[in-house]
Every structure is written in C-alpha cells, then in structure tokens.
Coordinates of C-alpha atoms and ligand atoms in Angstrom, one line a residue:
M1 CA -13.2 36.4 2.6
K2 CA -10.0 34.3 2.2
L3 CA -10.0 34.9 -1.5
T4 CA -10.4 38.6 -1.0
I5 CA -7.4 38.6 1.3
L6 CA -5.4 36.6 -1.3
S7 CA -6.3 38.9 -4.2
T8 CA -5.5 41.9 -2.1
L9 CA -2.0 40.5 -1.3
T10 CA -1.7 39.6 -4.9
S11 CA -2.5 43.1 -6.1
L12 CA 0.0 44.5 -3.6
G13 CA 2.6 42.3 -5.5
L14 CA 3.3 40.1 -2.5
F15 CA 3.4 37.0 -4.6
T16 CA 6.2 36.3 -7.0
R17 CA 5.4 36.1 -10.7
L18 CA 7.5 34.0 -13.1
A19 CA 8.1 35.8 -16.4
G20 CA 6.6 33.8 -19.2
A21 CA 5.1 31.2 -16.9
A22 CA 1.5 30.7 -16.3
S23 CA 0.3 31.0 -12.7
P24 CA 3.0 32.0 -10.1
I25 CA 2.1 28.9 -8.1
L26 CA 3.8 26.7 -10.8
I27 CA 7.4 25.9 -11.2
N28 CA 8.9 26.3 -14.7
P29 CA 12.1 24.2 -15.1
S30 CA 13.7 24.8 -18.5
A31 CA 13.9 21.0 -19.0
Q32 CA 10.1 20.8 -19.2
P33 CA 8.2 22.0 -22.3
Q34 CA 6.6 25.3 -21.4
L35 CA 2.9 25.3 -20.8
P36 CA 0.9 26.9 -23.6
S37 CA 0.0 30.5 -23.2
L38 CA -3.7 31.1 -22.4
K39 CA -4.1 32.4 -26.0
A40 CA -2.4 29.4 -27.6
A41 CA -4.4 27.0 -25.4
K42 CA -7.6 28.7 -26.3
A43 CA -6.8 28.5 -30.0
A44 CA -5.8 24.8 -29.7
A45 CA -9.0 24.1 -27.7
S46 CA -11.3 25.8 -30.1
A47 CA -9.7 23.9 -33.1
A48 CA -10.3 20.6 -31.2
G49 CA -13.7 21.5 -29.8
L50 CA -12.4 21.3 -26.2
D51 CA -13.8 23.5 -23.4
L52 CA -10.8 24.3 -21.1
D53 CA -13.2 26.2 -18.8
N54 CA -14.8 22.9 -18.0
V55 CA -11.6 20.8 -17.3
Q56 CA -10.2 20.9 -13.8
A57 CA -6.8 22.6 -13.6
D58 CA -4.5 19.7 -12.6
I59 CA -5.4 17.3 -15.3
L60 CA -3.4 18.6 -18.2
I61 CA -0.6 20.7 -16.7
G62 CA 1.8 18.0 -15.5
M63 CA 4.5 18.0 -12.7
R64 CA 4.7 21.7 -12.1
K65 CA 3.2 22.4 -8.7
N66 CA 5.4 24.2 -6.2
K67 CA 3.5 23.0 -3.1
E68 CA 0.5 20.8 -3.1
L69 CA -1.7 19.2 -0.4
F70 CA -3.6 16.0 -1.0
F71 CA -6.6 16.0 1.4
F72 CA -8.5 12.7 1.5
F73 CA -12.0 12.7 3.0
E74 CA -15.0 10.7 3.8
I75 CA -18.5 12.1 3.1
A76 CA -20.4 12.0 6.4
N77 CA -23.6 13.8 5.2
A78 CA -24.3 13.5 1.5
K79 CA -27.2 16.0 1.4
D80 CA -25.2 18.7 3.2
F81 CA -22.1 18.0 1.2
K82 CA -23.9 18.3 -2.1
A83 CA -25.5 21.6 -1.1
K84 CA -22.2 23.1 0.0
L85 CA -20.3 21.7 -3.0
G86 CA -22.7 23.4 -5.4
S87 CA -23.0 26.7 -3.6
D88 CA -19.6 27.5 -2.0
I89 CA -17.0 25.0 -3.2
L90 CA -17.7 25.1 -6.9
P91 CA -16.7 28.8 -7.2
L92 CA -13.3 27.9 -5.7
V93 CA -12.6 25.0 -8.0
T94 CA -9.9 26.0 -10.5
S95 CA -10.3 25.3 -14.2
T96 CA -7.5 24.8 -16.8
T97 CA -8.2 28.2 -18.3
Q98 CA -7.8 29.8 -14.8
I99 CA -4.5 28.1 -14.0
L100 CA -3.0 29.3 -17.3
G101 CA -3.9 32.8 -16.2
N102 CA -3.0 34.1 -12.8
V103 CA -4.2 32.4 -9.7
T104 CA -2.6 32.3 -6.2
V105 CA -4.1 29.0 -5.2
A106 CA -5.7 26.2 -7.1
L107 CA -8.3 23.8 -5.7
N108 CA -9.4 20.6 -7.5
I109 CA -11.7 17.8 -6.3
A110 CA -12.1 14.2 -7.2
F111 CA -14.2 11.2 -6.1
S112 CA -13.5 7.5 -5.6
H113 CA -16.1 5.0 -6.7
T114 CA -17.4 4.7 -3.2
G115 CA -17.5 8.5 -3.0
L116 CA -19.8 8.6 -6.1
L117 CA -22.0 5.9 -4.5
A118 CA -22.2 8.0 -1.3
L119 CA -23.4 10.8 -3.5
N120 CA -26.0 8.5 -5.0
V121 CA -24.3 8.5 -8.3
S122 CA -24.5 4.9 -9.5
D123 CA -23.9 5.3 -13.3
T124 CA -21.2 3.1 -14.4
L125 CA -18.3 5.1 -15.8
G126 CA -17.0 2.2 -17.9
D127 CA -13.8 1.6 -16.0
P128 CA -13.8 -1.7 -13.9
D129 CA -10.6 -0.8 -12.1
F130 CA -12.0 2.5 -10.9
S131 CA -15.2 0.7 -9.7
A132 CA -13.2 -1.9 -7.9
G133 CA -10.8 0.6 -6.2
Q134 CA -7.1 0.5 -5.8
L135 CA -7.1 -1.9 -2.9
A136 CA -8.5 -4.6 -5.1
N137 CA -5.7 -3.9 -7.6
A138 CA -2.8 -4.3 -5.1
A139 CA -1.7 -7.7 -6.3
T140 CA -2.0 -6.7 -9.9
L141 CA 0.2 -3.7 -9.2
G142 CA 2.9 -6.0 -7.7
D143 CA 2.5 -4.7 -4.1
P144 CA 3.6 -7.2 -1.5
G145 CA 0.2 -7.2 0.2
T146 CA -0.9 -4.1 2.0
T147 CA 1.3 -4.3 5.2
N148 CA 3.4 -1.3 3.9
W149 CA 0.3 0.6 2.9
V150 CA -0.7 3.8 4.7
P151 CA -3.5 2.2 6.9
Q152 CA -6.0 4.8 5.7
F153 CA -5.7 3.5 2.2
V154 CA -6.5 -0.1 3.3
G155 CA -10.3 0.1 3.0
T156 CA -12.8 1.8 0.9
N157 CA -13.9 4.7 3.0
I158 CA -11.9 7.4 1.2
H159 CA -14.7 9.1 -0.8
G160 CA -12.9 12.1 -2.1
L161 CA -9.6 13.9 -2.6
M162 CA -9.1 17.6 -2.6
L163 CA -5.8 18.9 -4.2
I164 CA -4.8 22.3 -3.1
A165 CA -1.7 23.9 -4.8
S166 CA 0.0 27.1 -4.3
D167 CA 3.5 28.6 -3.9
T168 CA 3.4 28.6 -0.1
V169 CA 2.2 26.1 2.5
D170 CA 0.6 29.0 4.4
I171 CA -1.7 29.8 1.5
I172 CA -2.6 26.1 1.2
N173 CA -3.3 25.9 4.9
S174 CA -5.6 28.9 4.9
T175 CA -7.4 27.6 1.9
L176 CA -7.9 24.3 3.6
V177 CA -9.3 26.0 6.7
N178 CA -11.7 27.9 4.5
V179 CA -12.8 24.8 2.5
T180 CA -13.2 22.6 5.6
S181 CA -15.1 25.2 7.5
I182 CA -17.5 25.6 4.5
L183 CA -18.0 21.8 4.4
G184 CA -18.2 21.5 8.2
D185 CA -19.6 18.2 9.4
S186 CA -20.5 17.0 6.0
I187 CA -17.0 15.5 5.6
T188 CA -14.4 14.0 7.9
E189 CA -10.7 14.0 7.1
V190 CA -9.2 10.5 6.5
Y191 CA -5.7 11.4 5.6
S192 CA -3.6 14.1 4.1
L193 CA -0.2 14.3 2.5
Q194 CA 1.8 17.6 1.9
G195 CA 3.9 17.6 -1.3
A196 CA 6.6 20.1 -2.2
A197 CA 9.0 20.7 -5.1
R198 CA 12.5 20.1 -3.8
P199 CA 14.5 23.2 -2.7
G200 CA 17.0 25.3 -4.6
P201 CA 18.7 23.7 -7.6
E202 CA 16.8 20.4 -7.0
Q203 CA 13.5 22.1 -7.9
G204 CA 11.9 19.9 -10.5
H205 CA 14.0 16.9 -9.5
E206 CA 12.5 13.9 -7.7
H207 CA 14.2 12.6 -4.5
F208 CA 16.7 10.3 -6.2
G209 CA 18.0 13.5 -7.8
F210 CA 16.7 13.2 -11.4
Q211 CA 14.9 15.9 -13.3
D212 CA 11.3 14.9 -13.6
G213 CA 8.2 15.9 -15.6
I214 CA 10.1 16.2 -18.9
S215 CA 8.1 13.8 -21.0
N216 CA 4.4 14.2 -20.7
P217 CA 2.3 13.7 -23.8
A218 CA 1.0 16.7 -25.8
V219 CA -2.8 16.6 -25.6
V220 CA -4.5 17.7 -28.7
G221 CA -6.7 20.7 -27.8
F222 CA -4.4 21.9 -25.1
N223 CA -0.6 21.7 -25.7
A224 CA 1.2 23.9 -28.3
V225 CA 1.2 22.8 -31.9
P226 CA 3.7 21.5 -33.1
P227 CA 4.7 19.5 -30.0
K228 CA 8.3 19.3 -28.8
P229 CA 10.4 16.9 -30.8
G230 CA 9.9 13.4 -29.3
Q231 CA 6.9 14.4 -27.4
A232 CA 4.0 11.9 -27.8
V233 CA 0.8 13.4 -29.2
V234 CA -2.4 12.0 -27.9
P235 CA -6.1 12.7 -28.7
P236 CA -7.9 14.4 -25.9
G237 CA -10.0 11.2 -25.3
Q238 CA -7.0 9.4 -24.2
I239 CA -6.9 11.6 -21.1
L240 CA -10.5 13.1 -20.9
L241 CA -13.6 11.0 -20.9
G242 CA -16.1 11.5 -23.7
E243 CA -13.6 13.3 -25.9
D244 CA -12.2 12.3 -29.3
S245 CA -11.1 8.6 -29.4
D246 CA -12.8 7.7 -26.0
I247 CA -15.5 5.2 -25.7
A248 CA -19.2 6.0 -24.9
R249 CA -19.7 7.4 -21.4
P250 CA -22.6 9.0 -19.5
A251 CA -22.9 12.5 -20.8
W252 CA -22.1 14.1 -17.4
A253 CA -18.7 12.3 -17.2
K254 CA -17.5 14.2 -20.3
D255 CA -14.3 16.2 -19.7
G256 CA -13.5 14.3 -16.5
S257 CA -10.4 12.1 -16.0
F258 CA -9.4 9.1 -13.9
L259 CA -6.8 10.1 -11.3
A260 CA -4.5 7.3 -10.1
F261 CA -2.9 8.4 -6.8
R262 CA 0.0 6.4 -5.3
Q263 CA 2.1 7.3 -2.4
L264 CA 5.5 5.9 -3.5
K265 CA 8.2 5.9 -0.8
Q266 CA 11.7 6.3 -2.0
L267 CA 14.7 4.8 -0.2
V268 CA 17.2 7.4 -1.3
P269 CA 20.2 6.6 0.9
E270 CA 19.8 2.9 0.1
F271 CA 19.6 3.8 -3.6
N272 CA 22.7 5.9 -3.4
K273 CA 24.6 3.2 -1.5
F274 CA 23.7 0.6 -4.2
L275 CA 25.1 3.0 -6.9
T276 CA 28.3 3.5 -4.9
D277 CA 28.8 -0.2 -4.4
N278 CA 28.2 -1.2 -8.0
P279 CA 29.9 1.3 -10.3
I280 CA 29.9 0.4 -14.0
N281 CA 33.5 -0.4 -14.7
E282 CA 34.0 1.3 -18.1
P283 CA 37.5 2.3 -19.3
G284 CA 38.1 6.0 -18.6
L285 CA 35.4 6.4 -15.9
T286 CA 36.2 7.1 -12.3
P287 CA 34.2 5.0 -9.7
Q288 CA 32.0 8.0 -9.1
Q289 CA 31.3 8.4 -12.8
G290 CA 30.6 4.6 -13.0
S291 CA 28.1 4.9 -10.2
D292 CA 26.5 7.9 -11.9
L293 CA 26.3 5.9 -15.1
L294 CA 24.6 3.0 -13.4
G295 CA 21.9 5.4 -11.9
A296 CA 21.4 7.0 -15.3
R297 CA 21.0 3.7 -17.0
M298 CA 18.5 2.5 -14.4
I299 CA 16.3 5.5 -15.2
G300 CA 17.2 6.1 -18.9
R301 CA 18.1 9.8 -18.2
W302 CA 20.9 11.5 -16.3
K303 CA 20.1 13.7 -13.3
S304 CA 20.1 16.7 -15.6
G305 CA 17.3 15.1 -17.7
A306 CA 19.6 14.3 -20.6
P307 CA 18.6 10.9 -22.1
V308 CA 21.3 8.2 -22.0
F309 CA 20.3 7.2 -25.5
L310 CA 21.8 10.6 -26.6
A311 CA 24.5 10.9 -24.0
P312 CA 25.5 7.3 -23.3
T313 CA 28.6 7.8 -21.1
V314 CA 28.5 11.1 -19.2
D315 CA 25.8 13.6 -18.3
N316 CA 25.3 16.5 -20.6
P317 CA 23.5 19.2 -18.5
E318 CA 23.0 21.5 -21.5
L319 CA 21.1 18.8 -23.3
G320 CA 19.2 18.0 -20.2
A321 CA 18.0 21.6 -19.8
N322 CA 17.0 22.0 -23.4
A323 CA 13.3 21.0 -23.8
T324 CA 13.6 21.0 -27.6
L325 CA 16.4 18.5 -27.6
N326 CA 16.0 16.4 -24.4
N327 CA 13.1 14.3 -25.6
D328 CA 14.2 14.0 -29.2
F329 CA 15.0 10.3 -29.5
T330 CA 13.1 7.0 -30.3
F331 CA 15.6 4.3 -29.2
A332 CA 16.0 3.6 -33.0
E333 CA 18.7 5.0 -35.2
P334 CA 17.6 8.0 -37.4
G335 CA 15.4 6.9 -40.2
Q336 CA 14.6 3.5 -38.6
T337 CA 11.1 2.7 -37.5
K338 CA 12.1 -0.1 -35.1
S339 CA 14.8 -0.3 -32.5
N340 CA 17.7 -2.8 -32.7
L341 CA 16.4 -5.3 -30.1
T342 CA 19.8 -6.7 -29.4
D343 CA 21.7 -3.5 -28.7
Q344 CA 21.4 -1.8 -25.4
T345 CA 24.8 -0.2 -25.2
K346 CA 23.2 3.3 -25.3
C347 CA 20.1 2.5 -23.1
P348 CA 19.0 -0.7 -21.3
F349 CA 15.7 -2.1 -22.4
S350 CA 14.8 -2.3 -18.7
A351 CA 15.5 1.5 -18.0
H352 CA 12.5 3.1 -16.3
I353 CA 11.7 5.5 -19.1
R354 CA 12.1 2.8 -21.8
K355 CA 9.8 0.4 -19.9
V356 CA 7.0 2.9 -19.5
R357 CA 7.4 4.4 -23.0
P358 CA 9.1 1.9 -25.3
R359 CA 8.9 4.3 -28.3
A360 CA 10.5 2.4 -31.3
D361 CA 10.9 -0.8 -29.4
L362 CA 7.3 -1.5 -30.4
G363 CA 7.8 0.1 -33.8
L364 CA 7.0 3.5 -35.1
P365 CA 4.6 5.3 -35.5
E366 CA 4.2 5.1 -31.7
N367 CA 1.1 3.5 -30.2
T368 CA -1.0 6.2 -28.7
T369 CA -3.1 4.0 -26.3
H370 CA -0.8 3.7 -23.3
H371 CA -0.1 7.3 -22.3
I372 CA -0.8 9.1 -19.0
V373 CA -0.4 12.7 -17.9
R374 CA 1.9 12.6 -14.8
G375 CA 1.0 15.3 -12.3
G376 CA 2.7 14.2 -9.1
I377 CA 5.1 16.0 -6.7
P378 CA 7.8 14.9 -4.2
Y379 CA 6.8 14.7 -0.6
G380 CA 9.0 14.5 2.6
P381 CA 12.2 16.2 3.6
E382 CA 15.6 16.2 2.1
V383 CA 18.0 13.4 3.2
T384 CA 19.6 14.3 6.5
A385 CA 23.3 14.0 7.3
D386 CA 22.5 11.0 9.6
E387 CA 20.6 9.2 6.9
A388 CA 23.4 9.8 4.4
A389 CA 26.0 8.6 6.9
S390 CA 24.1 5.4 7.8
N391 CA 22.8 4.7 4.3
T392 CA 19.4 4.2 5.9
T393 CA 16.1 6.0 5.5
E394 CA 14.8 7.2 8.8
I395 CA 12.2 9.8 7.6
E396 CA 9.7 8.9 4.9
R397 CA 10.1 10.7 1.5
G398 CA 9.0 9.9 -2.0
L399 CA 6.7 10.7 -4.8
A400 CA 3.0 11.6 -4.5
F401 CA 2.4 10.0 -7.8
V402 CA -0.6 11.2 -9.8
A403 CA -1.5 10.0 -13.3
Y404 CA -4.5 11.1 -15.4
Q405 CA -6.0 8.9 -18.1
S406 CA -9.4 8.0 -19.5
N407 CA -8.9 4.3 -18.9
L408 CA -6.9 3.0 -16.0
A409 CA -6.4 -0.5 -17.5
N410 CA -4.7 1.2 -20.5
G411 CA -2.9 3.9 -18.6
F412 CA -1.2 3.7 -15.1
Q413 CA -2.3 0.1 -14.3
F414 CA -1.1 -1.1 -17.7
M415 CA 2.3 0.5 -17.4
Q416 CA 2.9 -0.8 -13.9
H417 CA 1.5 -4.3 -14.4
L418 CA 2.2 -5.3 -18.0
W419 CA 5.4 -3.2 -18.6
A420 CA 7.4 -2.3 -15.5
N421 CA 6.6 -5.5 -13.6
N422 CA 6.9 -7.8 -16.6
F423 CA 10.3 -9.6 -16.8
N424 CA 9.7 -10.2 -20.5
F425 CA 8.7 -6.7 -21.7
S426 CA 9.5 -5.3 -24.2
H427 CA 10.9 -8.6 -25.2
A428 CA 12.2 -11.8 -23.7
A429 CA 14.4 -11.6 -20.5
V430 CA 14.6 -7.8 -20.4
G431 CA 14.0 -7.9 -16.6
F432 CA 12.1 -5.7 -14.2
D433 CA 12.0 -1.9 -14.3
P434 CA 14.7 -1.2 -11.7
I435 CA 13.0 1.9 -10.4
I436 CA 9.2 1.0 -10.2
G437 CA 9.1 -2.7 -11.2
A438 CA 7.5 -4.6 -8.4
N439 CA 7.7 -8.4 -7.7
M440 CA 5.4 -8.6 -4.6
G441 CA 8.5 -7.9 -2.4
A442 CA 10.7 -10.6 -3.9
Q443 CA 14.0 -9.8 -5.4
R444 CA 14.0 -8.5 -9.0
I445 CA 16.3 -9.5 -11.8
V446 CA 17.2 -6.6 -14.1
N447 CA 19.2 -7.2 -17.3
G448 CA 21.2 -4.9 -19.6
L449 CA 22.4 -2.4 -17.0
D450 CA 26.1 -2.9 -17.8
P451 CA 27.0 -1.5 -21.2
T452 CA 30.3 -3.4 -21.3
N453 CA 28.6 -6.7 -20.8
S454 CA 24.9 -6.9 -21.9
S455 CA 24.5 -10.5 -20.7
R456 CA 25.3 -9.6 -17.1
S457 CA 22.3 -9.7 -14.8
T458 CA 21.7 -7.6 -11.7
T459 CA 19.7 -8.8 -8.8
L460 CA 18.0 -6.2 -6.8
V461 CA 17.2 -7.3 -3.3
T462 CA 15.8 -3.9 -2.2
D463 CA 12.8 -2.1 -3.7
F464 CA 14.1 1.4 -3.8
V465 CA 10.5 2.5 -4.5
Q466 CA 8.0 1.1 -2.2
S467 CA 4.2 1.3 -2.5
R468 CA 2.4 2.9 0.4
G469 CA -0.9 2.4 -1.5
G470 CA -3.3 4.9 -2.8
E471 CA -6.7 5.1 -4.5
Y472 CA -8.3 5.6 -7.8
F473 CA -10.5 8.8 -8.3
F474 CA -12.6 10.4 -10.9
S475 CA -11.8 14.1 -11.4
P476 CA -15.1 15.4 -12.8
S477 CA -15.6 18.3 -15.1
I478 CA -16.7 21.6 -13.6
S479 CA -20.1 21.3 -15.2
A480 CA -20.5 17.8 -13.6
I481 CA -19.7 19.3 -10.2
A482 CA -22.4 22.0 -10.8
T483 CA -25.0 19.5 -11.9
M484 CA -24.8 15.7 -11.3
L485 CA -22.6 15.9 -8.2
S486 CA -24.2 18.7 -6.2
V487 CA -28.0 18.2 -6.8
Ligands
LIG501 FE1 8.5 7.7 -13.7 N1 12.6 8.5 -11.4 O1 13.1 9.4 -10.8 O2 13.2 7.5 -11.6 N2 10.1 8.8 -14.1 N3 9.0 7.6 -11.8 N4 6.7 6.6 -13.3 N5 7.8 7.9 -15.6 C1 10.3 9.5 -15.3 O3 10.9 11.7 -18.7 C2 10.2 8.0 -11.2 C3 6.4 6.2 -12.1 C4 6.6 7.4 -16.1 O4 7.8 9.6 -21.9 C5 11.5 10.2 -15.2 O5 9.8 13.2 -17.6 C6 10.2 7.7 -9.8 C7 5.2 5.3 -12.2 C8 6.5 7.8 -17.5 O6 9.8 8.8 -22.0 C9 12.0 10.0 -14.0 C10 9.0 7.1 -9.5 C11 4.9 5.3 -13.5 C12 7.6 8.6 -17.8 C13 11.1 9.1 -13.3 C14 8.3 7.0 -10.8 C15 5.8 6.2 -14.2 C16 8.4 8.7 -16.6 C17 12.2 11.0 -16.4 C18 8.4 6.6 -8.2 C19 3.7 4.6 -14.2 C20 7.9 9.3 -19.1 C21 11.6 12.3 -16.6 C22 8.9 7.0 -7.1 C23 3.3 3.5 -13.8 C24 8.6 8.4 -20.1 C25 10.7 12.4 -17.7 C26 8.7 9.0 -21.4 C27 9.5 9.4 -16.5 C28 11.3 8.6 -12.0 C29 7.0 6.4 -10.9 C30 5.8 6.5 -15.5 C31 13.3 10.7 -13.5 C32 11.3 8.0 -8.8 C33 4.5 4.6 -11.0 C34 5.3 7.4 -18.5

C-alpha cells in the first residue's frame, strides 16, 4: 500500500530527480566520484562475476544518503520474525541494482552476532570481532570505558539494524510505520538515530565543515573502470564475503558484508575554538588563515576537499570540487614509490586521511588489505548561535559512522586501533590522529601540525570526536535473507 502511494507520487513527478545521478534519494556532490550508471555497473559486475541484484544497496554506494534512519531492534519472536522477513520485508529490501535505478526509498537490514543466534543461525562467519560484538572491542578501539556510550549499545541485545534512506524524513517515517507494522510484536525497538546530509552549501560536508566521502575505494565489479586518479582499487572480496580474495565462508554468507556502526559525537564549537586559539603562524597568513590551515592539516584536506598535499597553504575550492584531481596524490613526489619520511611540510604524517590511508608512506603499489567503504551520514542539528557564542556543545551532533568490509580486524578496527590510535604509526613519534585518534580519554600528543616547525608537538586535551559506542553487524545478501535467515 505504502509503496503504491510512493510510486504514484513518483509518477506524478512529486520527487526531485538529479540529472545524471542514480536514485533521487542520493546526494551527488561534485567532489565525490560519480556512481557508475546502471549499465556501467552491470558491465563491470558481469566481467567480475558479481551479482549486484544480490548485494544490499548501502554496501557499495558510499556517503551519499540525503536522509537516513538507523533503527536498532531486538527480535522478540524469532519464528514470527522469520516468517515476516521472508514474506513481506524481503520484497522491500533494496539491492545495489535498484539503488542505481530509480527508487524513492531504500531499506536495508543487517544482524548482529546475537541477532543471528536469535535466528538460530550459529555458523561461524570467520570474524572473531563480529562474534564478540563491539562492546567487547571498546578498549581496543581506545574508548574511555563505556560511560559515554549510548546506554542501549552497552549490552548485547541489539539483534538487528534497519537502514532506511530517502530524500525526506516523511518518507522514511511512513516506511518505518509500514515495516514495523508488518513485523508487529516479533521485534521491539531498542534505539534509533536519524541522520541527514547537512543543509544548503554544507551538503556533503561533515559537521566540522569538511567535504566528506571523496575517497572511497573503487570495488572491482561495481565502480567505473578506470577508477579516478588516486582512488584505491580493491577486489570485491575485500568488502564482500566469499568474493575474489576473501577467505572461505559458509556459502550463504557470500555477498554479505560486515557493517561497523559507530555513533561519533563531534564537539564542533570546541574544535572551532581550538583552531581560533592556535593559528599556524606562517608568514603572509592572517590569523584566520592560520586557523584554517591548522584545521586542514589536522584532516589532510581543506573544507572544500582539496588535499593539503596538493594545496599546502590555502584552500583551493576548484581543486576540491574536481573529483578527477582531488584524490590524485600519494604523499610521495611524482615518480617516487615511497614518501620522504622526514618531510611533512605539505601534510603532517598524523593528518586524519594520512593515518587511515598512508598511501606511499608504506610504499607503492599500495597495500589493498586495509580498505573500507564508508557509508555514514551526519546526525544532529547545525551549531546554534548560543553554542557558537559559548564555544560549548549543548545539543549532540556528529557522524553516524558506517564502514563496510569483509574482515573487521583488517578494516575499521585495524584503522582505528593500529593506525589512528597508534602514536608510532606510520613511523616513530608521529603522534595520534587528531580527529579520531583515541587514548582512552587521556590527552593526545600530535606531532607535525606546524609546517614552520616540524618538531613542535601539540597536546590535545579534548577529544573533538567522542565515541558514543555502536555495534558490529552482518549485512547479508538478498538471497541469504530469502533462504537462511527467513526459514
Ligand atoms: Fe574519516 N573529518 O571530517 O575529519 N574523514 N572521519 N574516518 N576517513 C575523511 O577523503 C572524519 C572516521 C576514513 O582514502 C575525510 O573522503 C570525521 C573513522 C578514511 O585518503 C574527512 C570522523 C574512520 C578516509 C573525514 C571520521 C575513518 C576518511 C576526507 C568522525 C576509520 C579516506 C574526505 C566523526 C576508522 C582516506 C575523504 C583516503 C576521510 C572526517 C571518522 C576513516 C573530512 C569527522 C572512525 C579511510
């Protein structure tokens, strides 16, 4: 019924279409590489033997949702849930093929380890972090215990996650009413979080103000060939279970992916105050430009998305908006296969994007094991005038972080634990990632932020990004929902 109403509204032209974009429910910032057309994706998939009809929509498309609801639930009656999942929910679950076409709403579903057990699915999926759950990983991830966690994440009773994306919250809400009325008493809501792309010119930017979603890997069998310059290319098995380069898995797990969800609160007024108070004092720069440079060097990109390695002193919005040029760097000089590990004048070794993708710092060709597809979205309102005036966060906002990979210990968990939180990565005394590096709440030393004095250390006493916890899920293939999970 709901879908009929939606398709009627659609056929009346009541939903905006973006020329050249896939579904109208997705944003399409010019800084991000375009999604492949349906035809190009089908050709890439057929060459790689990938079935995009079988892969849930959110896994490969990146940070493009306009509005997205994360609905966490507990399974109260497994028998009823399975029956309804197979008969009424499955037809609503959106595939990758469908989202490249023309949908007005997308629904995906994923299960935690305890959720699979609740469904009597006890096969091991070959991922110990998934089986243990994120709560068991809190210390490894650098969280200062779980006192800052959303209480509902402290426990193991979140069995599943539904992701509902559209271009309006009204459509999301009506879809949720439909889905929850289908599932009735077979589930209970545990928690939900509404995400939304930021408004107006900030669309595509995260809450600190930086263009996001630029650099996601090209997955063989999905993304356009050739990839954008500088884009990592990964075999499908790095993201999807049971595909090329992945380890042996139960047959039904093929084409699924592990989804790491983290609610990451961002202290935006405090971050801005830190930049204002500590401008980089470089000849020719105003204090404001010095503050902007500090922020850009903490991230490795300017607010426009332009990489500091290519635009070391001031932002270059044209470069930032150009998806062919804005990722075309390795941290090494042209023709070199290894970065100069003593020179960080153009980009600190500790910069967020350099920590989580060191490119030539580890030598080229780039290692392809530690890549994730980031699919998150901002949540929470814009900074209010009061918050800006008092330099204090009063209303929570942040990033509903989503990462897909076929192995959590090689993907999200590896990046957070062994790279961002590791004072000695990519080499001795680099310091913490100033954005996401976590030291269990203790202060963090970051080196290399000042281009005029690379031996100057910065001590961060505030975590501008704070973990509110999360959970690990398995986002199964559509055929697994139709068989293993619903019978
Ligand atoms: Fe990060 N930020 O605004 O500072 N991230 N990130 N991230 N991140 C990236 O290149 C941000 C987080 C990655 O391929 C950009 O697309 C914020 C976690 C990876 O060169 C910006 C939060 C993890 C990349 C941000 C956050 C990662 C990346 C530049 C939390 C993994 C691509 C845009 C609130 C553990 C690197 C772009 C590459 C880029 C920000 C979280 C990983 C602006 C605010 C937890 C792999």
